CSV table of N, CA and C in Angstrom, one decimal:
chain,number,residue,atom,x,y,z
A,1,MET,N,59.1,-84.0,23.7
A,1,MET,CA,59.6,-82.7,24.1
A,1,MET,C,58.6,-82.0,24.9
A,2,LYS,N,59.0,-81.5,26.1
A,2,LYS,CA,58.2,-80.8,27.0
A,2,LYS,C,58.5,-79.4,27.0
A,3,PHE,N,57.4,-78.5,26.8
A,3,PHE,CA,57.6,-77.1,26.8
A,3,PHE,C,57.3,-76.6,28.2
A,4,LYS,N,58.1,-75.6,28.5
A,4,LYS,CA,58.0,-75.0,29.8
A,4,LYS,C,57.0,-73.9,29.8
A,5,ARG,N,56.1,-73.8,30.7
A,5,ARG,CA,55.1,-72.7,30.8
A,5,ARG,C,55.8,-71.5,31.3
A,6,THR,N,55.6,-70.4,30.5
A,6,THR,CA,56.3,-69.2,30.9
A,6,THR,C,55.3,-68.2,31.6
A,7,VAL,N,54.0,-68.4,31.4
A,7,VAL,CA,53.0,-67.5,32.1
A,7,VAL,C,52.4,-68.2,33.2
A,8,GLN,N,52.4,-67.6,34.3
A,8,GLN,CA,51.9,-68.2,35.5
A,8,GLN,C,50.7,-67.3,36.0
A,9,ILE,N,49.6,-67.9,36.4
A,9,ILE,CA,48.5,-67.1,37.0
A,9,ILE,C,48.6,-67.3,38.5
A,10,GLU,N,48.7,-66.2,39.1
A,10,GLU,CA,48.8,-66.2,40.6
A,10,GLU,C,47.4,-66.1,41.1
A,11,LYS,N,47.2,-66.6,42.3
A,11,LYS,CA,45.9,-66.4,43.0
A,11,LYS,C,45.7,-64.9,43.3
A,12,GLY,N,44.4,-64.5,43.1
A,12,GLY,CA,44.1,-63.1,43.4
A,12,GLY,C,44.1,-62.3,42.1
A,13,GLU,N,44.7,-62.7,41.1
A,13,GLU,CA,44.8,-62.0,39.8
A,13,GLU,C,43.4,-62.1,39.1
A,14,LYS,N,43.0,-61.0,38.5
A,14,LYS,CA,41.7,-61.0,37.8
A,14,LYS,C,41.9,-60.6,36.3
A,15,LEU,N,41.1,-61.1,35.5
A,15,LEU,CA,41.1,-60.8,34.1
A,15,LEU,C,40.5,-59.5,33.8
A,16,ASP,N,41.1,-58.6,33.1
A,16,ASP,CA,40.6,-57.3,32.8
A,16,ASP,C,39.7,-57.4,31.6
A,17,ILE,N,38.4,-57.1,31.7
A,17,ILE,CA,37.5,-57.3,30.6
A,17,ILE,C,37.0,-55.9,30.0
A,18,THR,N,37.7,-54.8,30.5
A,18,THR,CA,37.4,-53.5,30.0
A,18,THR,C,37.5,-53.4,28.5
A,19,PRO,N,38.6,-53.9,27.9
A,19,PRO,CA,38.8,-53.8,26.4
A,19,PRO,C,37.7,-54.6,25.7
A,20,LEU,N,37.3,-55.7,26.2
A,20,LEU,CA,36.2,-56.5,25.6
A,20,LEU,C,34.9,-55.7,25.6
A,21,ILE,N,34.6,-55.1,26.7
A,21,ILE,CA,33.3,-54.3,26.8
A,21,ILE,C,33.4,-53.1,25.8
A,22,ASP,N,34.6,-52.5,25.7
A,22,ASP,CA,34.7,-51.4,24.7
A,22,ASP,C,34.4,-51.8,23.3
A,23,VAL,N,35.0,-53.0,22.9
A,23,VAL,CA,34.8,-53.5,21.6
A,23,VAL,C,33.3,-53.9,21.3
A,24,VAL,N,32.7,-54.5,22.3
A,24,VAL,CA,31.3,-54.9,22.1
A,24,VAL,C,30.4,-53.7,22.0
A,25,LEU,N,30.7,-52.6,22.8
A,25,LEU,CA,29.9,-51.4,22.7
A,25,LEU,C,30.1,-50.7,21.3
A,26,GLN,N,31.3,-50.7,20.9
A,26,GLN,CA,31.6,-50.1,19.6
A,26,GLN,C,30.9,-50.8,18.4
A,27,LEU,N,30.9,-52.2,18.5
A,27,LEU,CA,30.2,-53.0,17.5
A,27,LEU,C,28.6,-52.7,17.6
A,28,LEU,N,28.1,-52.6,18.8
A,28,LEU,CA,26.7,-52.3,19.0
A,28,LEU,C,26.4,-50.9,18.4
A,29,ILE,N,27.2,-49.9,18.6
A,29,ILE,CA,26.9,-48.6,18.0
A,29,ILE,C,27.0,-48.7,16.5
A,30,PHE,N,28.0,-49.4,16.0
A,30,PHE,CA,28.2,-49.5,14.6
A,30,PHE,C,27.0,-50.1,13.9
A,31,PHE,N,26.5,-51.2,14.4
A,31,PHE,CA,25.4,-51.9,13.8
A,31,PHE,C,24.1,-51.0,14.0
A,32,ALA,N,24.0,-50.3,15.1
A,32,ALA,CA,22.8,-49.5,15.3
A,32,ALA,C,22.8,-48.3,14.2
A,33,LEU,N,23.9,-47.8,14.0
A,33,LEU,CA,24.0,-46.7,13.0
A,33,LEU,C,23.9,-47.1,11.6
A,34,THR,N,24.4,-48.2,11.2
A,34,THR,CA,24.4,-48.7,9.8
A,34,THR,C,23.2,-49.5,9.4
A,35,SER,N,22.4,-49.9,10.3
A,35,SER,CA,21.3,-50.8,10.0
A,35,SER,C,20.3,-49.9,9.3
A,36,SER,N,19.5,-50.5,8.4
A,36,SER,CA,18.5,-49.7,7.6
A,36,SER,C,17.2,-49.6,8.5
A,37,PHE,N,16.8,-48.3,8.6
A,37,PHE,CA,15.6,-48.1,9.4
A,37,PHE,C,14.5,-47.9,8.4
A,38,VAL,N,13.3,-48.3,8.8
A,38,VAL,CA,12.1,-48.0,7.9
A,38,VAL,C,11.7,-46.6,8.2
A,39,PHE,N,11.7,-45.8,7.2
A,39,PHE,CA,11.4,-44.4,7.4
A,39,PHE,C,10.4,-44.0,6.3
A,40,ASN,N,9.2,-43.4,6.7
A,40,ASN,CA,8.2,-42.9,5.8
A,40,ASN,C,8.3,-41.4,5.8
A,41,PRO,N,9.1,-40.9,4.8
A,41,PRO,CA,9.2,-39.5,4.7
A,41,PRO,C,7.9,-38.8,4.2
A,42,GLY,N,7.8,-37.5,4.5
A,42,GLY,CA,6.7,-36.8,3.9
A,42,GLY,C,5.8,-36.2,4.9
A,43,ILE,N,4.5,-36.1,4.5
A,43,ILE,CA,3.5,-35.4,5.2
A,43,ILE,C,2.9,-36.3,6.3
A,44,LYS,N,2.6,-35.8,7.4
A,44,LYS,CA,2.0,-36.5,8.5
A,44,LYS,C,0.5,-36.7,8.2
A,45,VAL,N,0.1,-38.0,8.1
A,45,VAL,CA,-1.3,-38.3,7.9
A,45,VAL,C,-1.7,-39.5,8.8
A,46,ASP,N,-2.9,-39.6,9.2
A,46,ASP,CA,-3.4,-40.7,10.0
A,46,ASP,C,-3.9,-41.8,9.1
A,47,ILE,N,-3.1,-42.8,8.7
A,47,ILE,CA,-3.6,-43.8,7.8
A,47,ILE,C,-4.4,-44.9,8.6
A,48,PRO,N,-5.3,-45.6,7.9
A,48,PRO,CA,-6.0,-46.6,8.5
A,48,PRO,C,-5.2,-47.8,8.9
A,49,GLU,N,-5.7,-48.6,9.9
A,49,GLU,CA,-5.1,-49.8,10.4
A,49,GLU,C,-5.6,-51.0,9.6
A,50,TYR,N,-4.8,-52.0,9.4
A,50,TYR,CA,-5.2,-53.2,8.8
A,50,TYR,C,-4.2,-54.3,9.2
A,51,THR,N,-4.7,-55.5,9.2
A,51,THR,CA,-3.9,-56.6,9.8
A,51,THR,C,-2.7,-57.1,8.9
A,52,THR,N,-2.8,-56.8,7.6
A,52,THR,CA,-1.7,-57.3,6.7
A,52,THR,C,-0.9,-56.2,6.1
A,53,ALA,N,-0.5,-55.2,6.8
A,53,ALA,CA,0.2,-54.1,6.3
A,53,ALA,C,1.7,-54.5,6.0
A,54,GLU,N,2.2,-54.1,4.8
A,54,GLU,CA,3.5,-54.4,4.4
A,54,GLU,C,4.4,-53.2,4.3
A,55,SER,N,5.7,-53.4,4.3
A,55,SER,CA,6.6,-52.2,4.3
A,55,SER,C,6.7,-51.6,2.9
A,56,VAL,N,7.1,-50.4,2.8
A,56,VAL,CA,7.3,-49.6,1.6
A,56,VAL,C,8.7,-49.8,1.0
A,57,LYS,N,8.8,-50.1,-0.3
A,57,LYS,CA,10.1,-50.2,-1.0
A,57,LYS,C,10.5,-48.8,-1.4
A,58,PRO,N,11.8,-48.6,-1.5
A,58,PRO,CA,12.3,-47.3,-1.9
A,58,PRO,C,11.9,-46.9,-3.3
A,59,THR,N,11.6,-47.9,-4.2
A,59,THR,CA,11.3,-47.6,-5.6
A,59,THR,C,9.8,-47.3,-5.8
A,60,ASP,N,9.0,-47.4,-4.7
A,60,ASP,CA,7.6,-47.2,-4.9
A,60,ASP,C,7.3,-45.7,-5.0
A,61,LEU,N,6.3,-45.4,-5.9
A,61,LEU,CA,5.8,-44.0,-6.0
A,61,LEU,C,4.8,-43.8,-5.0
A,62,MET,N,4.8,-42.6,-4.4
A,62,MET,CA,3.9,-42.3,-3.3
A,62,MET,C,3.1,-41.0,-3.5
A,63,VAL,N,1.8,-41.1,-3.3
A,63,VAL,CA,0.9,-40.0,-3.3
A,63,VAL,C,0.3,-39.9,-1.9
A,64,THR,N,0.4,-38.7,-1.3
A,64,THR,CA,-0.2,-38.5,0.0
A,64,THR,C,-1.3,-37.5,-0.1
A,65,ILE,N,-2.4,-37.9,0.6
A,65,ILE,CA,-3.6,-37.0,0.6
A,65,ILE,C,-3.9,-36.7,2.1
A,66,THR,N,-3.8,-35.4,2.5
A,66,THR,CA,-4.0,-35.0,3.9
A,66,THR,C,-5.5,-34.9,4.2
A,67,LYS,N,-5.8,-34.7,5.5
A,67,LYS,CA,-7.2,-34.6,5.9
A,67,LYS,C,-7.9,-33.4,5.3
A,68,SER,N,-7.1,-32.3,4.9
A,68,SER,CA,-7.7,-31.1,4.3
A,68,SER,C,-7.7,-31.3,2.8
A,69,ASN,N,-7.6,-32.5,2.2
A,69,ASN,CA,-7.7,-32.8,0.8
A,69,ASN,C,-6.5,-32.2,0.0
A,70,GLU,N,-5.4,-31.9,0.6
A,70,GLU,CA,-4.2,-31.5,-0.1
A,70,GLU,C,-3.5,-32.8,-0.7
A,71,VAL,N,-3.1,-32.7,-1.9
A,71,VAL,CA,-2.4,-33.9,-2.5
A,71,VAL,C,-0.9,-33.6,-2.7
A,72,PHE,N,-0.1,-34.5,-2.3
A,72,PHE,CA,1.4,-34.4,-2.5
A,72,PHE,C,1.9,-35.6,-3.2
A,73,TYR,N,2.8,-35.4,-4.2
A,73,TYR,CA,3.4,-36.5,-4.9
A,73,TYR,C,4.9,-36.3,-4.8
A,74,LYS,N,5.5,-37.4,-4.2
A,74,LYS,CA,6.9,-37.4,-3.9
A,74,LYS,C,7.2,-36.2,-3.0
A,75,ASP,N,6.4,-36.0,-2.0
A,75,ASP,CA,6.5,-34.9,-1.0
A,75,ASP,C,6.4,-33.5,-1.6
A,76,LYS,N,5.9,-33.3,-2.7
A,76,LYS,CA,5.7,-32.0,-3.3
A,76,LYS,C,4.2,-31.8,-3.5
A,77,TYR,N,3.8,-30.6,-3.2
A,77,TYR,CA,2.4,-30.2,-3.3
A,77,TYR,C,1.9,-30.2,-4.8
A,78,VAL,N,0.7,-30.8,-5.0
A,78,VAL,CA,0.2,-30.9,-6.4
A,78,VAL,C,-1.1,-30.1,-6.4
A,79,SER,N,-1.2,-29.1,-7.2
A,79,SER,CA,-2.4,-28.3,-7.3
A,79,SER,C,-3.5,-29.0,-8.1
A,80,PRO,N,-4.8,-28.9,-7.5
A,80,PRO,CA,-5.9,-29.6,-8.2
A,80,PRO,C,-6.4,-28.8,-9.4
A,81,ILE,N,-5.7,-27.8,-9.8
A,81,ILE,CA,-6.1,-27.0,-11.0
A,81,ILE,C,-6.1,-27.9,-12.3
A,82,GLU,N,-7.1,-27.7,-13.1
A,82,GLU,CA,-7.3,-28.4,-14.3
A,82,GLU,C,-7.2,-29.9,-14.2
A,83,GLY,N,-7.8,-30.5,-13.1
A,83,GLY,CA,-7.8,-31.9,-13.0
A,83,GLY,C,-6.5,-32.5,-12.7
A,84,PHE,N,-5.7,-31.9,-11.9
A,84,PHE,CA,-4.3,-32.4,-11.6
A,84,PHE,C,-3.5,-32.6,-12.8
A,85,LYS,N,-3.4,-31.6,-13.7
A,85,LYS,CA,-2.6,-31.7,-14.9
A,85,LYS,C,-1.1,-32.1,-14.6
A,86,GLN,N,-0.6,-31.4,-13.6
A,86,GLN,CA,0.9,-31.7,-13.3
A,86,GLN,C,1.0,-33.1,-12.8
A,87,LEU,N,0.1,-33.6,-12.0
A,87,LEU,CA,0.2,-35.0,-11.4
A,87,LEU,C,0.1,-36.0,-12.6
A,88,ARG,N,-0.8,-35.7,-13.5
A,88,ARG,CA,-0.9,-36.5,-14.7
A,88,ARG,C,0.4,-36.6,-15.5
A,89,LEU,N,1.1,-35.5,-15.7
A,89,LEU,CA,2.4,-35.5,-16.4
A,89,LEU,C,3.4,-36.3,-15.6
A,90,GLU,N,3.4,-36.1,-14.3
A,90,GLU,CA,4.4,-36.8,-13.4
A,90,GLU,C,4.1,-38.3,-13.5
A,91,PHE,N,2.9,-38.7,-13.4
A,91,PHE,CA,2.5,-40.2,-13.6
A,91,PHE,C,3.0,-40.7,-14.9
A,92,ARG,N,2.7,-40.0,-16.0
A,92,ARG,CA,3.1,-40.4,-17.3
A,92,ARG,C,4.6,-40.6,-17.4
A,93,LYS,N,5.4,-39.6,-16.9
A,93,LYS,CA,6.8,-39.7,-16.9
A,93,LYS,C,7.4,-40.9,-16.1
A,94,ASP,N,6.8,-41.1,-14.9
A,94,ASP,CA,7.3,-42.2,-14.1
A,94,ASP,C,6.8,-43.6,-14.6
A,95,ALA,N,5.7,-43.6,-15.2
A,95,ALA,CA,5.2,-44.9,-15.8
A,95,ALA,C,6.1,-45.3,-17.0
A,96,ALA,N,6.6,-44.3,-17.7
A,96,ALA,CA,7.5,-44.6,-18.9
A,96,ALA,C,8.9,-44.9,-18.4
A,97,ALA,N,9.3,-44.4,-17.3
A,97,ALA,CA,10.7,-44.6,-16.8
A,97,ALA,C,10.8,-45.9,-16.0
A,98,THR,N,9.8,-46.5,-15.5
A,98,THR,CA,9.8,-47.6,-14.6
A,98,THR,C,9.1,-48.8,-15.3
A,99,LYS,N,9.8,-50.0,-15.2
A,99,LYS,CA,9.2,-51.2,-15.9
A,99,LYS,C,7.8,-51.5,-15.3
A,100,GLU,N,7.7,-51.7,-14.0
A,100,GLU,CA,6.4,-52.0,-13.4
A,100,GLU,C,6.2,-51.0,-12.3
A,101,PRO,N,5.7,-49.8,-12.6
A,101,PRO,CA,5.5,-48.8,-11.5
A,101,PRO,C,4.5,-49.3,-10.5
A,102,HIS,N,4.8,-49.0,-9.2
A,102,HIS,CA,3.9,-49.3,-8.1
A,102,HIS,C,3.6,-48.1,-7.3
A,103,LEU,N,2.3,-47.7,-7.3
A,103,LEU,CA,1.9,-46.5,-6.6
A,103,LEU,C,1.3,-46.8,-5.3
A,104,ILE,N,1.7,-46.1,-4.3
A,104,ILE,CA,1.1,-46.3,-2.9
A,104,ILE,C,0.4,-45.0,-2.6
A,105,ILE,N,-0.9,-45.1,-2.3
A,105,ILE,CA,-1.7,-44.0,-2.0
A,105,ILE,C,-1.8,-43.9,-0.4
A,106,LYS,N,-1.3,-42.9,0.1
A,106,LYS,CA,-1.2,-42.7,1.6
A,106,LYS,C,-2.3,-41.7,1.9
A,107,ALA,N,-3.5,-42.1,2.2
A,107,ALA,CA,-4.6,-41.1,2.5
A,107,ALA,C,-5.0,-41.1,3.9
A,108,ASP,N,-5.2,-40.0,4.5
A,108,ASP,CA,-5.7,-39.8,5.8
A,108,ASP,C,-7.0,-40.5,6.0
A,109,VAL,N,-7.3,-40.9,7.2
A,109,VAL,CA,-8.6,-41.6,7.5
A,109,VAL,C,-9.8,-40.8,7.1
A,110,GLY,N,-9.7,-39.4,7.3
A,110,GLY,CA,-10.8,-38.5,7.1
A,110,GLY,C,-11.0,-38.1,5.6
A,111,VAL,N,-10.1,-38.6,4.7
A,111,VAL,CA,-10.3,-38.2,3.3
A,111,VAL,C,-11.4,-39.0,2.7
A,112,PRO,N,-12.3,-38.2,1.9
A,112,PRO,CA,-13.4,-38.9,1.2
A,112,PRO,C,-12.9,-40.0,0.2
A,113,PHE,N,-13.6,-41.1,0.2
A,113,PHE,CA,-13.2,-42.2,-0.7
A,113,PHE,C,-13.2,-41.7,-2.2
A,114,GLY,N,-14.0,-40.8,-2.6
A,114,GLY,CA,-14.0,-40.3,-3.9
A,114,GLY,C,-12.7,-39.7,-4.4
A,115,LYS,N,-12.1,-39.0,-3.4
A,115,LYS,CA,-10.8,-38.4,-3.7
A,115,LYS,C,-9.7,-39.5,-4.0
A,116,VAL,N,-9.7,-40.5,-3.2
A,116,VAL,CA,-8.8,-41.6,-3.4
A,116,VAL,C,-9.0,-42.3,-4.8
A,117,VAL,N,-10.3,-42.5,-5.1
A,117,VAL,CA,-10.6,-43.2,-6.4
A,117,VAL,C,-10.2,-42.3,-7.5
A,118,GLU,N,-10.4,-40.9,-7.4
A,118,GLU,CA,-10.0,-40.0,-8.4
A,118,GLU,C,-8.5,-40.1,-8.7
A,119,ILE,N,-7.7,-40.2,-7.7
A,119,ILE,CA,-6.2,-40.4,-7.9
A,119,ILE,C,-5.9,-41.8,-8.5
A,120,MET,N,-6.6,-42.8,-8.0
A,120,MET,CA,-6.4,-44.1,-8.6
A,120,MET,C,-6.7,-44.2,-10.1
A,121,LEU,N,-7.8,-43.6,-10.5
A,121,LEU,CA,-8.2,-43.6,-11.9
A,121,LEU,C,-7.2,-42.7,-12.7
A,122,LEU,N,-6.7,-41.6,-12.2
A,122,LEU,CA,-5.8,-40.8,-12.9
A,122,LEU,C,-4.5,-41.6,-13.1
A,123,ALA,N,-4.0,-42.3,-12.1
A,123,ALA,CA,-2.8,-43.2,-12.3
A,123,ALA,C,-3.0,-44.3,-13.3
A,124,SER,N,-4.2,-44.9,-13.3
A,124,SER,CA,-4.5,-46.0,-14.2
A,124,SER,C,-4.5,-45.4,-15.7
A,125,ASP,N,-5.1,-44.2,-15.8
A,125,ASP,CA,-5.1,-43.6,-17.2
A,125,ASP,C,-3.7,-43.4,-17.7
A,126,GLU,N,-2.7,-43.2,-16.8
A,126,GLU,CA,-1.3,-42.9,-17.3
A,126,GLU,C,-0.4,-44.1,-17.2
A,127,GLY,N,-1.0,-45.3,-17.0
A,127,GLY,CA,-0.2,-46.5,-17.2
A,127,GLY,C,0.3,-47.1,-15.9
A,128,ILE,N,-0.2,-46.6,-14.7
A,128,ILE,CA,0.2,-47.2,-13.4
A,128,ILE,C,-0.9,-48.0,-12.9
A,129,TYR,N,-0.8,-49.3,-13.1
A,129,TYR,CA,-1.9,-50.2,-12.8
A,129,TYR,C,-1.7,-50.9,-11.4
A,130,ASN,N,-0.5,-51.0,-11.0
A,130,ASN,CA,-0.2,-51.6,-9.7
A,130,ASN,C,-0.3,-50.6,-8.6
A,131,GLN,N,-1.4,-50.6,-7.8
A,131,GLN,CA,-1.7,-49.5,-6.8
A,131,GLN,C,-2.0,-50.2,-5.5
A,132,THR,N,-1.6,-49.5,-4.4
A,132,THR,CA,-1.9,-50.0,-3.1
A,132,THR,C,-2.3,-48.8,-2.2
A,133,ILE,N,-3.3,-49.0,-1.3
A,133,ILE,CA,-3.6,-48.0,-0.4
A,133,ILE,C,-2.8,-48.3,0.9
A,134,ALA,N,-2.1,-47.3,1.4
A,134,ALA,CA,-1.2,-47.5,2.6
A,134,ALA,C,-2.0,-47.7,3.8
A,135,THR,N,-1.6,-48.7,4.6
A,135,THR,CA,-2.2,-48.9,6.0
A,135,THR,C,-1.1,-49.1,6.9
A,136,ARG,N,-1.4,-49.1,8.2
A,136,ARG,CA,-0.4,-49.4,9.2
A,136,ARG,C,-0.8,-50.6,9.9
A,137,PRO,N,0.2,-51.4,10.5
A,137,PRO,CA,-0.2,-52.6,11.2
A,137,PRO,C,-1.1,-52.4,12.3
A,138,LYS,N,-2.1,-53.3,12.4
A,138,LYS,CA,-3.0,-53.2,13.5
A,138,LYS,C,-2.4,-53.7,14.8
A,139,GLU,N,-2.4,-53.0,15.9
A,139,GLU,CA,-1.8,-53.3,17.1
A,139,GLU,C,-2.5,-54.6,17.7
A,140,GLU,N,-3.8,-54.5,17.8
A,140,GLU,CA,-4.5,-55.6,18.4
A,140,GLU,C,-5.6,-56.2,17.5
A,141,ILE,N,-5.6,-57.4,17.2
A,141,ILE,CA,-6.6,-58.0,16.4
A,141,ILE,C,-7.8,-58.4,17.3
A,142,GLU,N,-8.9,-57.8,16.9
A,142,GLU,CA,-10.1,-58.0,17.8
A,142,GLU,C,-10.9,-59.2,17.4
């Protein structure tokens, strides 16, 4: 049984690809808007470079130390009064609430090392043993 062709393509006719372009652009916009972006919220600090920098997980706890030695925990200022009493309470609460808490210390390059060690020891005293110092990927390996 032979079927008769009902559509004929005449010479000079062109295929309209405008709808195809519209769909492709809409898909591109959709994926660009819904993809997860790596975003480091908080205070602007100049962290050191290192060759093996890893990305931050949303469940990680973050302490930020600025160049002027101001300490922020979860983007909130922490007063150094009484040896960071409020920070100690926050660490204790988060250590109890999380199975394996992971603390990331995001310290500016100009922060004295002693300040970073003070925060690390404070976290260890409250049960947060998994600690990392934040770095950014090194652009060029020398």
